[in-house]
PDB file of C-alpha atoms in Angstrom:
ATOM      1  CA  UNK H 280      -9.230  13.078  28.988  1.00  0.00           C
ATOM      2  CA  UNK H 281     -12.859  13.649  29.302  1.00  0.00           C
ATOM      3  CA  UNK H 282     -15.235  10.498  29.288  1.00  0.00           C
ATOM      4  CA  UNK H 283     -18.385  10.306  28.132  1.00  0.00           C
ATOM      5  CA  UNK H 284     -20.644   7.364  28.919  1.00  0.00           C
ATOM      6  CA  UNK H 285     -19.915   5.226  25.638  1.00  0.00           C
ATOM      7  CA  UNK H 286     -16.165   5.742  26.202  1.00  0.00           C
ATOM      8  CA  UNK H 287     -16.474   3.806  29.813  1.00  0.00           C
ATOM      9  CA  UNK H 288     -18.776   1.216  28.607  1.00  0.00           C
ATOM     10  CA  UNK H 289     -15.862   0.467  26.052  1.00  0.00           C
ATOM     11  CA  UNK H 290     -13.383   1.146  28.347  1.00  0.00           C
ATOM     12  CA  UNK H 291     -15.135  -1.988  30.526  1.00  0.00           C
ATOM     13  CA  UNK H 292     -15.235  -3.864  27.616  1.00  0.00           C
ATOM     14  CA  UNK H 293     -11.973  -3.595  26.700  1.00  0.00           C
ATOM     15  CA  UNK H 294     -11.173  -5.083  30.144  1.00  0.00           C
ATOM     16  CA  UNK H 295     -12.714  -7.576  29.674  1.00  0.00           C
ATOM     17  CA  UNK H 296     -11.817  -8.880  26.640  1.00  0.00           C
ATOM     18  CA  UNK H 297      -8.463  -8.048  28.103  1.00  0.00           C
ATOM     19  CA  UNK H 298      -8.857 -10.301  31.177  1.00  0.00           C
ATOM     20  CA  UNK H 299     -10.761 -13.039  28.625  1.00  0.00           C
ATOM     21  CA  UNK H 300      -7.799 -12.540  25.875  1.00  0.00           C
ATOM     22  CA  UNK H 301      -5.255 -13.463  28.886  1.00  0.00           C
ATOM     23  CA  UNK H 302      -6.456 -15.809  30.589  1.00  0.00           C
ATOM     24  CA  UNK H 303      -6.891 -17.794  27.301  1.00  0.00           C
ATOM     25  CA  UNK H 304      -3.370 -17.472  26.711  1.00  0.00           C
ATOM     26  CA  UNK H 305      -2.849 -17.967  30.310  1.00  0.00           C
ATOM     27  CA  UNK H 306      -3.951 -21.674  30.193  1.00  0.00           C
ATOM     28  CA  UNK H 307      -2.574 -22.501  26.770  1.00  0.00           C
ATOM     29  CA  UNK H 308       0.755 -21.394  27.959  1.00  0.00           C
ATOM     30  CA  UNK H 309       0.118 -23.322  31.513  1.00  0.00           C
ATOM     31  CA  UNK H 310      -0.820 -26.463  29.274  1.00  0.00           C
ATOM     32  CA  UNK H 311       2.431 -26.651  27.034  1.00  0.00           C
ATOM     33  CA  UNK H 312       4.775 -25.442  29.998  1.00  0.00           C
ATOM     34  CA  UNK H 313       2.729 -29.405  31.585  1.00  0.00           C
ATOM     35  CA  UNK H 314       3.872 -31.429  28.549  1.00  0.00           C
ATOM     36  CA  UNK H 315       7.275 -29.946  27.649  1.00  0.00           C
ATOM     37  CA  UNK H 316       8.034 -30.586  31.481  1.00  0.00           C
ATOM     38  CA  UNK H 317       7.631 -34.262  30.378  1.00  0.00           C
ATOM     39  CA  UNK H 318       8.790 -34.021  27.512  1.00  0.00           C
ATOM     40  CA  UNK H 319      12.037 -31.989  29.149  1.00  0.00           C
ATOM     41  CA  UNK H 320      11.702 -35.360  31.741  1.00  0.00           C
ATOM     42  CA  UNK H 321      11.593 -38.033  29.794  1.00  0.00           C
ATOM     43  CA  UNK H 322      13.944 -36.767  27.228  1.00  0.00           C
ATOM     44  CA  UNK H 323      17.126 -36.088  29.697  1.00  0.00           C
ATOM     45  CA  UNK H 324      16.714 -39.686  31.697  1.00  0.00           C
ATOM     46  CA  UNK H 325      16.380 -41.505  28.680  1.00  0.00           C
ATOM     47  CA  UNK H 326      20.005 -39.860  27.419  1.00  0.00           C
ATOM     48  CA  UNK H 327      21.601 -40.073  30.733  1.00  0.00           C
ATOM     49  CA  UNK H 328      20.596 -43.355  31.399  1.00  0.00           C
ATOM     50  CA  UNK H 329      19.644 -45.646  28.536  1.00  0.00           C
ATOM     51  CA  UNK H 330      21.552 -48.144  29.832  1.00  0.00           C
ATOM     52  CA  UNK H 331      20.511 -48.409  33.040  1.00  0.00           C
ATOM     53  CA  UNK H 332      16.777 -48.973  31.706  1.00  0.00           C
ATOM     54  CA  UNK H 333      14.973 -51.909  31.605  1.00  0.00           C
ATOM     55  CA  UNK H 334      13.270 -52.630  28.989  1.00  0.00           C
ATOM     56  CA  UNK H 335      10.051 -51.838  30.004  1.00  0.00           C
ATOM     57  CA  UNK H 336      11.287 -48.286  31.330  1.00  0.00           C
ATOM     58  CA  UNK H 337      12.261 -47.644  27.583  1.00  0.00           C
ATOM     59  CA  UNK H 338       9.450 -48.691  26.229  1.00  0.00           C
ATOM     60  CA  UNK H 339       7.376 -46.158  28.276  1.00  0.00           C
ATOM     61  CA  UNK H 340       9.947 -43.431  28.007  1.00  0.00           C
ATOM     62  CA  UNK H 341       9.307 -43.264  24.520  1.00  0.00           C
ATOM     63  CA  UNK H 342       5.545 -43.836  24.949  1.00  0.00           C
ATOM     64  CA  UNK H 343       5.759 -41.082  26.938  1.00  0.00           C
ATOM     65  CA  UNK H 344       7.343 -38.769  24.685  1.00  0.00           C
ATOM     66  CA  UNK H 345       4.986 -39.688  21.658  1.00  0.00           C
ATOM     67  CA  UNK H 346       2.333 -38.989  23.471  1.00  0.00           C
ATOM     68  CA  UNK H 347       3.075 -36.002  24.939  1.00  0.00           C
ATOM     69  CA  UNK H 348       4.402 -34.475  21.255  1.00  0.00           C
ATOM     70  CA  UNK H 349       0.718 -35.182  20.066  1.00  0.00           C
ATOM     71  CA  UNK H 350      -0.677 -33.439  22.870  1.00  0.00           C
ATOM     72  CA  UNK H 351       1.267 -30.123  22.296  1.00  0.00           C
ATOM     73  CA  UNK H 352       0.766 -30.587  18.258  1.00  0.00           C
ATOM     74  CA  UNK H 353      -3.684 -31.474  18.853  1.00  0.00           C
ATOM     75  CA  UNK H 354      -2.750 -28.113  21.275  1.00  0.00           C
ATOM     76  CA  UNK H 355      -0.901 -25.836  19.356  1.00  0.00           C
ATOM     77  CA  UNK H 356      -3.689 -26.740  15.885  1.00  0.00           C
ATOM     78  CA  UNK H 357      -6.339 -26.332  18.168  1.00  0.00           C
ATOM     79  CA  UNK H 358      -5.514 -22.620  18.851  1.00  0.00           C
ATOM     80  CA  UNK H 359      -4.797 -21.726  15.705  1.00  0.00           C
ATOM     81  CA  UNK H 360      -8.361 -23.511  13.714  1.00  0.00           C
ATOM     82  CA  UNK H 361     -10.097 -21.009  16.675  1.00  0.00           C
ATOM     83  CA  UNK H 362      -8.003 -18.244  15.469  1.00  0.00           C
ATOM     84  CA  UNK H 363      -9.012 -18.500  11.043  1.00  0.00           C
ATOM     85  CA  UNK H 364     -12.027 -19.654  12.501  1.00  0.00           C
ATOM     86  CA  UNK H 365     -12.510 -16.070  14.041  1.00  0.00           C
ATOM     87  CA  UNK H 366     -10.793 -14.597  10.832  1.00  0.00           C
ATOM     88  CA  UNK H 367     -13.808 -16.492   8.949  1.00  0.00           C
ATOM     89  CA  UNK H 368     -16.472 -14.148  10.375  1.00  0.00           C
ATOM     90  CA  UNK H 369     -14.006 -10.661   9.645  1.00  0.00           C
ATOM     91  CA  UNK H 370     -15.771  -9.869   6.016  1.00  0.00           C
ATOM     92  CA  UNK H 371     -18.792  -9.741   7.106  1.00  0.00           C
ATOM     93  CA  UNK H 372     -18.518  -7.649  10.566  1.00  0.00           C
ATOM     94  CA  UNK H 373     -16.554  -4.879   8.661  1.00  0.00           C
ATOM     95  CA  UNK H 374     -17.510  -1.762   9.290  1.00  0.00           C
ATOM     96  CA  UNK H 375     -16.670   2.506   9.941  1.00  0.00           C
ATOM     97  CA  UNK H 376     -14.343   2.400  13.549  1.00  0.00           C
ATOM     98  CA  UNK H 377     -12.858   5.551  15.151  1.00  0.00           C
ATOM     99  CA  UNK H 378      -9.441   4.402  14.731  1.00  0.00           C
ATOM    100  CA  UNK H 379      -8.236   6.900  17.232  1.00  0.00           C
ATOM    101  CA  UNK H 380     -11.002   6.551  19.963  1.00  0.00           C
ATOM    102  CA  UNK H 381      -9.876   2.669  20.060  1.00  0.00           C
ATOM    103  CA  UNK H 382      -6.466   3.584  20.644  1.00  0.00           C
ATOM    104  CA  UNK H 383      -7.315   5.950  23.534  1.00  0.00           C
ATOM    105  CA  UNK H 384      -8.980   3.917  25.115  1.00  0.00           C
ATOM    106  CA  UNK H 385      -6.960   1.164  24.753  1.00  0.00           C
ATOM    107  CA  UNK H 386      -4.011   3.401  26.348  1.00  0.00           C
ATOM    108  CA  UNK H 387      -6.778   4.619  29.185  1.00  0.00           C
ATOM    109  CA  UNK H 388      -7.332   0.821  30.203  1.00  0.00           C
ATOM    110  CA  UNK H 389      -3.371  -0.722  29.988  1.00  0.00           C
ATOM    111  CA  UNK H 390      -2.885   2.703  31.642  1.00  0.00           C
ATOM    112  CA  UNK H 391      -5.654   1.198  34.059  1.00  0.00           C
ATOM    113  CA  UNK H 392      -4.051  -2.427  33.855  1.00  0.00           C
ATOM    114  CA  UNK H 393      -0.565  -1.461  34.691  1.00  0.00           C
ATOM    115  CA  UNK H 394       1.670   1.393  36.991  1.00  0.00           C
ATOM    116  CA  UNK H 395       4.646   0.460  35.434  1.00  0.00           C
ATOM    117  CA  UNK H 396       4.504   2.256  32.487  1.00  0.00           C
ATOM    118  CA  UNK H 397       3.065   5.225  30.630  1.00  0.00           C
ATOM    119  CA  UNK H 398       1.399   5.440  28.217  1.00  0.00           C
ATOM    120  CA  UNK H 399       1.071   8.316  25.290  1.00  0.00           C
ATOM    121  CA  UNK H 400      -1.452   9.303  22.069  1.00  0.00           C
ATOM    122  CA  UNK H 401      -0.169  10.825  19.408  1.00  0.00           C
ATOM    123  CA  UNK H 402      -2.524  11.672  16.304  1.00  0.00           C
ATOM    124  CA  UNK H 403      -5.981  13.351  15.499  1.00  0.00           C
ATOM    125  CA  UNK H 404      -9.274  13.558  16.829  1.00  0.00           C
ATOM    126  CA  UNK H 405     -10.459  10.816  14.443  1.00  0.00           C
ATOM    127  CA  UNK H 406      -9.351   8.406  12.126  1.00  0.00           C
ATOM    128  CA  UNK H 407     -12.510   6.448  10.955  1.00  0.00           C
ATOM    129  CA  UNK H 408     -11.760   3.249   9.289  1.00  0.00           C
ATOM    130  CA  UNK H 409     -13.442   0.069   7.711  1.00  0.00           C
ATOM    131  CA  UNK H 410     -12.778  -2.663   9.755  1.00  0.00           C
ATOM    132  CA  UNK H 411     -13.954  -5.198  11.839  1.00  0.00           C
ATOM    133  CA  UNK H 412     -14.123  -3.345  15.564  1.00  0.00           C
ATOM    134  CA  UNK H 413     -13.568  -7.114  18.246  1.00  0.00           C
ATOM    135  CA  UNK H 414     -10.619  -7.776  15.708  1.00  0.00           C
ATOM    136  CA  UNK H 415      -8.771  -4.061  16.039  1.00  0.00           C
ATOM    137  CA  UNK H 416      -9.354  -4.037  19.575  1.00  0.00           C
ATOM    138  CA  UNK H 417      -7.676  -7.271  19.976  1.00  0.00           C
ATOM    139  CA  UNK H 418      -4.737  -6.210  17.581  1.00  0.00           C
ATOM    140  CA  UNK H 419      -4.379  -2.688  19.356  1.00  0.00           C
ATOM    141  CA  UNK H 420      -4.200  -4.823  23.242  1.00  0.00           C
ATOM    142  CA  UNK H 421      -1.817  -7.766  21.573  1.00  0.00           C
ATOM    143  CA  UNK H 422       0.343  -5.277  20.656  1.00  0.00           C
ATOM    144  CA  UNK H 423      -0.023  -2.911  23.765  1.00  0.00           C
ATOM    145  CA  UNK H 424       0.822  -6.046  26.302  1.00  0.00           C
ATOM    146  CA  UNK H 425       4.007  -6.722  23.261  1.00  0.00           C
ATOM    147  CA  UNK H 426       5.273  -3.495  24.719  1.00  0.00           C
ATOM    148  CA  UNK H 427       4.756  -4.090  28.104  1.00  0.00           C
ATOM    149  CA  UNK H 428       5.960  -7.873  28.433  1.00  0.00           C
ATOM    150  CA  UNK H 429       9.362  -6.435  26.519  1.00  0.00           C
ATOM    151  CA  UNK H 430       9.981  -2.312  27.897  1.00  0.00           C
ATOM    152  CA  UNK H 431      11.754  -2.196  31.297  1.00  0.00           C
ATOM    153  CA  UNK H 432       9.583  -0.234  34.179  1.00  0.00           C
ATOM    154  CA  UNK H 433       9.239   3.231  33.985  1.00  0.00           C
ATOM    155  CA  UNK H 434       9.590   3.459  29.645  1.00  0.00           C
ATOM    156  CA  UNK H 435       6.424   5.603  27.934  1.00  0.00           C
ATOM    157  CA  UNK H 436       4.715   3.226  24.350  1.00  0.00           C
ATOM    158  CA  UNK H 437       4.087   5.548  22.104  1.00  0.00           C
ATOM    159  CA  UNK H 438       0.508   4.923  20.239  1.00  0.00           C
ATOM    160  CA  UNK H 439       0.208   7.094  16.881  1.00  0.00           C
ATOM    161  CA  UNK H 440      -2.267   7.518  14.372  1.00  0.00           C
ATOM    162  CA  UNK H 441      -1.530   8.950  10.775  1.00  0.00           C
ATOM    163  CA  UNK H 442      -4.303   9.309   8.296  1.00  0.00           C
ATOM    164  CA  UNK H 443      -2.994   8.813   4.642  1.00  0.00           C
ATOM    165  CA  UNK H 444      -4.721   9.279   1.150  1.00  0.00           C
ATOM    166  CA  UNK H 445      -4.489   5.204   0.707  1.00  0.00           C
ATOM    167  CA  UNK H 446      -4.503   4.120   4.564  1.00  0.00           C
ATOM    168  CA  UNK H 447      -5.096   4.842   8.185  1.00  0.00           C
ATOM    169  CA  UNK H 448      -1.578   3.654  10.154  1.00  0.00           C
ATOM    170  CA  UNK H 449      -1.653   2.943  13.760  1.00  0.00           C
ATOM    171  CA  UNK H 450       2.655   2.571  15.343  1.00  0.00           C
ATOM    172  CA  UNK H 451       2.829   1.446  18.848  1.00  0.00           C
ATOM    173  CA  UNK H 452       6.523   2.075  19.296  1.00  0.00           C
ATOM    174  CA  UNK H 453       8.420   0.947  22.668  1.00  0.00           C
ATOM    175  CA  UNK H 454      11.718   1.601  24.134  1.00  0.00           C
ATOM    176  CA  UNK H 455      12.011  -2.900  25.188  1.00  0.00           C
ATOM    177  CA  UNK H 456      14.716  -5.126  23.439  1.00  0.00           C
ATOM    178  CA  UNK H 457      13.939  -4.668  19.793  1.00  0.00           C
ATOM    179  CA  UNK H 458      12.668  -6.626  17.103  1.00  0.00           C
ATOM    180  CA  UNK H 459      14.623  -9.886  17.271  1.00  0.00           C
ATOM    181  CA  UNK H 460      16.905 -10.596  13.745  1.00  0.00           C
ATOM    182  CA  UNK H 461      17.713 -14.294  14.558  1.00  0.00           C
ATOM    183  CA  UNK H 462      13.710 -15.648  13.615  1.00  0.00           C
ATOM    184  CA  UNK H 463      10.639 -15.090  12.037  1.00  0.00           C
ATOM    185  CA  UNK H 464       8.359 -12.509  14.448  1.00  0.00           C
ATOM    186  CA  UNK H 465       5.497 -13.072  12.710  1.00  0.00           C
ATOM    187  CA  UNK H 466       5.728 -17.310  12.635  1.00  0.00           C
ATOM    188  CA  UNK H 467       3.569 -18.856  15.333  1.00  0.00           C
ATOM    189  CA  UNK H 468       5.155 -20.342  18.599  1.00  0.00           C
ATOM    190  CA  UNK H 469       8.459 -18.704  17.593  1.00  0.00           C
ATOM    191  CA  UNK H 470      10.223 -16.227  19.893  1.00  0.00           C
ATOM    192  CA  UNK H 471      13.645 -14.382  20.087  1.00  0.00           C
ATOM    193  CA  UNK H 472      16.630 -15.465  22.257  1.00  0.00           C
ATOM    194  CA  UNK H 473      16.551 -12.799  24.012  1.00  0.00           C
ATOM    195  CA  UNK H 474      12.481 -12.922  24.295  1.00  0.00           C
ATOM    196  CA  UNK H 475      13.042 -16.235  25.904  1.00  0.00           C
ATOM    197  CA  UNK H 476      15.811 -15.218  28.556  1.00  0.00           C
ATOM    198  CA  UNK H 477      13.251 -11.986  29.251  1.00  0.00           C
ATOM    199  CA  UNK H 478       9.896 -12.612  29.285  1.00  0.00           C
ATOM    200  CA  UNK H 479       7.809 -15.905  29.305  1.00  0.00           C
ATOM    201  CA  UNK H 480       4.998 -16.461  26.087  1.00  0.00           C
ATOM    202  CA  UNK H 481       4.221 -18.629  24.306  1.00  0.00           C
ATOM    203  CA  UNK H 482       4.710 -16.845  20.359  1.00  0.00           C
ATOM    204  CA  UNK H 483       1.398 -16.802  19.305  1.00  0.00           C
ATOM    205  CA  UNK H 484       0.562 -12.997  19.841  1.00  0.00           C
ATOM    206  CA  UNK H 485       2.061 -11.486  16.579  1.00  0.00           C
ATOM    207  CA  UNK H 486       0.997 -14.443  14.015  1.00  0.00           C
ATOM    208  CA  UNK H 487      -2.441 -13.458  15.493  1.00  0.00           C
ATOM    209  CA  UNK H 488      -1.830  -9.437  15.456  1.00  0.00           C
ATOM    210  CA  UNK H 489      -0.526 -10.298  11.427  1.00  0.00           C
ATOM    211  CA  UNK H 490      -3.524 -12.527  10.447  1.00  0.00           C
ATOM    212  CA  UNK H 491      -6.054 -10.004  11.662  1.00  0.00           C
ATOM    213  CA  UNK H 492      -4.792  -7.639  10.279  1.00  0.00           C
ATOM    214  CA  UNK H 493      -4.622  -9.187   7.236  1.00  0.00           C
ATOM    215  CA  UNK H 494      -7.762 -10.368   7.224  1.00  0.00           C
ATOM    216  CA  UNK H 495      -9.570  -6.868   7.520  1.00  0.00           C
ATOM    217  CA  UNK H 496      -7.413  -6.280   3.885  1.00  0.00           C
ATOM    218  CA  UNK H 497      -4.192  -3.870   5.866  1.00  0.00           C
ATOM    219  CA  UNK H 498      -1.054  -4.315   6.571  1.00  0.00           C
ATOM    220  CA  UNK H 499       1.511  -5.090   9.390  1.00  0.00           C
ATOM    221  CA  UNK H 500       4.988  -4.851   9.925  1.00  0.00           C
ATOM    222  CA  UNK H 501       7.557  -4.286  12.807  1.00  0.00           C
ATOM    223  CA  UNK H 502      10.650  -2.015  12.906  1.00  0.00           C
ATOM    224  CA  UNK H 503      13.570  -2.419  15.000  1.00  0.00           C
ATOM    225  CA  UNK H 504      13.976   1.300  16.555  1.00  0.00           C
ATOM    226  CA  UNK H 505      18.116   2.865  16.259  1.00  0.00           C
ATOM    227  CA  UNK H 506      17.784   4.539  19.882  1.00  0.00           C
ATOM    228  CA  UNK H 507      16.188   1.015  20.766  1.00  0.00           C
ATOM    229  CA  UNK H 508      12.512  -0.984  21.222  1.00  0.00           C
ATOM    230  CA  UNK H 509      10.722  -1.869  17.901  1.00  0.00           C
ATOM    231  CA  UNK H 510       8.029  -0.172  16.178  1.00  0.00           C
ATOM    232  CA  UNK H 511       4.754  -1.795  15.336  1.00  0.00           C
ATOM    233  CA  UNK H 512       2.707  -0.237  12.308  1.00  0.00           C
ATOM    234  CA  UNK H 513      -0.532  -1.003  11.099  1.00  0.00           C
ATOM    235  CA  UNK H 514      -2.023   0.344   7.436  1.00  0.00           C
ATOM    236  CA  UNK H 515      -5.744  -0.102   7.895  1.00  0.00           C
ATOM    237  CA  UNK H 516      -7.993   0.656   5.022  1.00  0.00           C
ATOM    238  CA  UNK H 517      -9.462   4.168   5.270  1.00  0.00           C
ATOM    239  CA  UNK H 518     -13.781   5.029   6.041  1.00  0.00           C
TER     240      UNK H 518
END
């Protein structure tokens, strides 16, 4: 695909945004793991050695559990508050954005980031929507990260854009685990049992996706593909 100077600039910007977002969630995940390690350790100690521990040790364990649990709640609330603050600014930043161009640019960026997956775009040359550009970029990025995380190496992630009368539709199709049936995938900090076994994560990505899309007056849905994998469909208001 031929790129103009503006496309190269956008690709560079998307790469920087990807790195910044990855660092944010990596830091949050590290903090959670540290707190949960302490909680799990004390829980095991108190459960297995309660009768042999002294009163002071028991008290120390209970206080440590309470303190770390409070830290987890504080960290989670801080992240959610940050997300809500970002959502509050979206209404004033709505503008006409080319969804097709942004989808292709993201595909190029992620193809450069990972060599384990192929990325295929199918859709029109242009598909204008009325959204917040930064929020839309984040939505596409999170969906692609999700597809990469749960899809086997060597598979293809497809981005399909379709212009409808009442909305413009973006579908991200992968060949991964498929939508879990045991949890609400849109709830914060929730992950399916198979996802927990296969890949690390915080369970916050799809929660952010749904909130960003709704803030842009759009809608998002997810489907389990009959042949395996998942399809995430984002519908946005057309220009």
